[in-house]
């Protein structure tokens, strides 16, 4: 035994840590780093070798080009010394690394720790049945989950079409005039509806009424949002409360749930008339499957309709991510938050889709914005849309009818045991009064749990349950027998139920749907798996993702979304868990969450973490709300001034306003650095009311500013707290951290720094980490008690937000380990600086530090080309599409600039390929400047060049350059070419002719 222990110790000693040290000898690309394992027992599937693009030779090459012989020397010139942290702060000692196979086994172990009960809890969450063709070919397909938000529509037509399908599905089922392309979850969508109602009165009416039938998690989020806007939120019976004239005088809106959280279907048509007569808006939260049988809200007077689309083929995932839907009347369309996809045309007159109207309005209106929505749930919206495409209206109604019939059978049978159902009008949800049959509801819950069943906990006298598509006949029998056993009654068998098929529906005739829905060809065509598969692949072929090329979007961090970190996401052990399942059933999830929170705190240097915010902007809002709560706890609730640099991301001032803060802008110098004198002047001017200062670090200009600690000290000296926007955290890990920089709270974009896919425009996760004094104020939840002892109300519908995709970031951190995470940030810095070096002399690098270094991204200014050749940023962007690249971030943070971020995942070969493309485009621009190409008809102004343009006849080709120049400007494009599917989109036409749904049968026929 002693000999065995000695051998084990020797083996462990010889196993290297899984992070990859940088050996700077030689320059030849081998398999990953081409290093031999240090022992027979060392893992061969180390993740950092697969995630970090440049191998050691490539890193050495880039360093030498920049004039360095070591990574340490390079980092010393890039990151200010006074904010550097110890190399041991994020290391394999603090975060041990797992190989890919070790992570797989660890995930399996934690998955087994979750108990897979049959959940009938409901409350807006269902056990969705995901069609395998959608699961495998969309949710698990990098062609769908790696693209970015479709800001470049010419290379995004596939998912734009699918999102129009989503909008059309929502409009048709709700009978509303217009719908957006999804929001974060039902509760935050309801909060957006409340704010729309409030701002619709110009703030003159401040009372918003939520019906008592609204889900409790929605009411909790409403409370949080109402506080920031000064809205008076009242909860009660909407059908009777509005008889109070004093309430109606100040009323801006009413929210109802249809069916309500207890299952009852109510007629709100008279209420709608009352609300409208009072000059207010009626907001309705509803269920899409129910609307295949229920009279849609648009037909009885709703102004805004919203809800959760997840039961259309999206896993429960312990709460998300799920795509909320949001629809409204035509007169409200320009007030609607979020992204809206519209039909437009390209410059050739060909139909094309694009983002329309007030997309990213917070970047335009900043502190005047009423919403900070900067993302959506595109991947999940696409899954829901494809579910409707696959099933079509007939099968959707069949599914709904089966669910409803099963609910009727349960009601009728359970009532035979003496229980009393609350409400005779329902769709899929039932609430039973258990008094007179059992001592209290706990007795029924105990029997249910013993049978592997979760029911909804309401109070000691009532039990709730919700049925869905996943419920089979055996589930019905087991469910009924829980009530039978609790009542000491005889159990039922399947044969007992076979003759109980309901003959009528439990929906009053005046609330039954009579109108058609989803008549569009796309919902009535692709019903075989063959056709569905081809439709999915047809759409994905139109979209450029990371499967094709680098996506160098500045401030977006489009890094590798590794397959190894994605695999556990769709395992039933994680995907099928209800967010309100008892704690002893989610021990695996609890451990993942605990480890992720701890690791994020180690990385940021902070004390505590909340994973509830389900987007970066939601994290901003949550962090500022925590700061406000902290000030209030000290008797300083009057502190309401937030200082924000003019260079900040537009969500910063929008989030501040939502948290009830007044925004005061702070100047920046011509070199991009924060104006510390202006900051000091304004901090001292507002010292009695200063609440917070928001700063992004490194700055949005792509530089580590030397004065960040001085700026934070100024704020603290004047009574404020510092919010450090973590959008650029990928540049910090292992070299500095937000706490060392002087922050009190930061949010992180797990969909950037920690490798959750962008999904073509969502999902995202924006957790916040806070210093110890702010930890008591982290958000709680009305169903699952979390957060601090002085917690703010919930900021998302589920207690841990988009919980299932937390697995991705957890896996990413565990596989890289501390040393790998640090190496990743260093390589991100190196790749960006090498790119800046290669582009220097061709383009004007707008900002750099006193050593000539940038951070993890670089800002190039194209203003000179506008003056010399009439070329705009957009012309360069569209031309890059012809080279097979997604353009960098355009016209932000400066209108004449491109912000470029290569990330650590890109190899030297890919970085050089992008630089070669940019340099060649520079030469093309020079031809225009020199008069070799006309300013109004050239290869940049006419870009991009889809096949339809290249295929023009000789008579139609009226361009002063060849087809080869247009389509194949570089030799490597002959081997690998991604084609834009349309020419440049006509944005003005799209906004003037706003069409946001699918083509009708007639329109489809006329286009043939």
mmCIF file of C-alpha atoms in Angstrom, residues 78-80 83 554-557 645-649 652 666-675 693-708 711 723-732 736 741 752 829 832 846-849 853-859 892-894 898-901:
data_model
loop_
_atom_site.group_PDB
_atom_site.id
_atom_site.type_symbol
_atom_site.label_atom_id
_atom_site.label_comp_id
_atom_site.label_asym_id
_atom_site.label_seq_id
_atom_site.Cartn_x
_atom_site.Cartn_y
_atom_site.Cartn_z
ATOM 1 C CA UNK A 78 0.475 47.390 -22.351
ATOM 2 C CA UNK A 79 -1.053 47.295 -18.860
ATOM 3 C CA UNK A 80 -0.164 50.025 -16.319
ATOM 4 C CA UNK A 83 -2.979 48.082 -11.539
ATOM 5 C CA UNK A 554 -14.837 45.361 -31.182
ATOM 6 C CA UNK A 555 -16.401 45.215 -27.714
ATOM 7 C CA UNK A 556 -18.092 41.918 -28.638
ATOM 8 C CA UNK A 557 -15.317 39.341 -28.034
ATOM 9 C CA UNK A 645 -17.906 59.408 -19.712
ATOM 10 C CA UNK A 646 -19.162 60.541 -23.121
ATOM 11 C CA UNK A 647 -17.286 57.568 -24.606
ATOM 12 C CA UNK A 648 -19.392 55.041 -22.675
ATOM 13 C CA UNK A 649 -21.487 52.323 -24.249
ATOM 14 C CA UNK A 652 -24.681 52.799 -19.505
ATOM 15 C CA UNK A 666 -17.845 63.522 -18.230
ATOM 16 C CA UNK A 667 -15.461 64.701 -20.947
ATOM 17 C CA UNK A 668 -12.608 62.773 -22.518
ATOM 18 C CA UNK A 669 -9.354 64.190 -23.918
ATOM 19 C CA UNK A 670 -8.401 64.166 -27.572
ATOM 20 C CA UNK A 671 -6.098 61.200 -26.856
ATOM 21 C CA UNK A 672 -9.105 59.181 -25.645
ATOM 22 C CA UNK A 673 -8.257 59.316 -21.952
ATOM 23 C CA UNK A 674 -10.780 60.350 -19.351
ATOM 24 C CA UNK A 675 -10.591 64.023 -18.397
ATOM 25 C CA UNK A 693 -19.588 56.641 -11.609
ATOM 26 C CA UNK A 694 -19.699 54.239 -14.562
ATOM 27 C CA UNK A 695 -16.489 53.471 -16.401
ATOM 28 C CA UNK A 696 -15.497 50.831 -18.958
ATOM 29 C CA UNK A 697 -11.996 49.414 -18.600
ATOM 30 C CA UNK A 698 -10.034 49.139 -20.799
ATOM 31 C CA UNK A 699 -11.821 52.079 -22.342
ATOM 32 C CA UNK A 700 -14.141 51.781 -25.316
ATOM 33 C CA UNK A 701 -11.305 53.408 -27.282
ATOM 34 C CA UNK A 702 -9.209 50.275 -26.790
ATOM 35 C CA UNK A 703 -6.584 51.518 -24.315
ATOM 36 C CA UNK A 704 -5.671 50.837 -20.666
ATOM 37 C CA UNK A 705 -5.870 54.298 -19.139
ATOM 38 C CA UNK A 706 -3.272 55.084 -16.485
ATOM 39 C CA UNK A 707 -5.621 57.166 -14.359
ATOM 40 C CA UNK A 708 -8.331 54.625 -13.591
ATOM 41 C CA UNK A 711 -10.677 58.391 -11.124
ATOM 42 C CA UNK A 723 -19.492 50.759 -11.405
ATOM 43 C CA UNK A 724 -16.910 49.177 -13.677
ATOM 44 C CA UNK A 725 -18.462 47.947 -16.925
ATOM 45 C CA UNK A 726 -16.979 44.518 -17.591
ATOM 46 C CA UNK A 727 -17.582 44.493 -21.343
ATOM 47 C CA UNK A 728 -13.796 44.431 -21.873
ATOM 48 C CA UNK A 729 -12.924 41.979 -19.099
ATOM 49 C CA UNK A 730 -11.264 39.690 -21.636
ATOM 50 C CA UNK A 731 -8.288 42.057 -21.539
ATOM 51 C CA UNK A 732 -7.931 41.891 -17.752
ATOM 52 C CA UNK A 736 -5.472 43.165 -13.475
ATOM 53 C CA UNK A 741 -8.748 49.195 -10.605
ATOM 54 C CA UNK A 752 -18.091 37.542 -24.425
ATOM 55 C CA UNK A 829 -3.738 41.625 -26.112
ATOM 56 C CA UNK A 832 -4.737 43.034 -31.191
ATOM 57 C CA UNK A 846 -6.787 56.526 -33.400
ATOM 58 C CA UNK A 847 -5.642 55.756 -29.852
ATOM 59 C CA UNK A 848 -2.681 54.037 -28.197
ATOM 60 C CA UNK A 849 -0.790 54.427 -24.945
ATOM 61 C CA UNK A 853 0.303 49.799 -27.368
ATOM 62 C CA UNK A 854 -3.466 49.149 -27.521
ATOM 63 C CA UNK A 855 -5.464 46.822 -25.309
ATOM 64 C CA UNK A 856 -7.401 43.845 -26.707
ATOM 65 C CA UNK A 857 -8.973 45.901 -29.512
ATOM 66 C CA UNK A 858 -7.971 48.750 -31.782
ATOM 67 C CA UNK A 859 -9.785 51.746 -33.228
ATOM 68 C CA UNK A 892 -18.810 53.219 -32.651
ATOM 69 C CA UNK A 893 -17.572 54.601 -30.315
ATOM 70 C CA UNK A 894 -16.659 57.230 -32.938
ATOM 71 C CA UNK A 898 -13.945 50.797 -36.949
ATOM 72 C CA UNK A 899 -13.348 48.992 -33.639
ATOM 73 C CA UNK A 900 -11.494 45.709 -34.238
ATOM 74 C CA UNK A 901 -11.146 42.860 -31.726
#
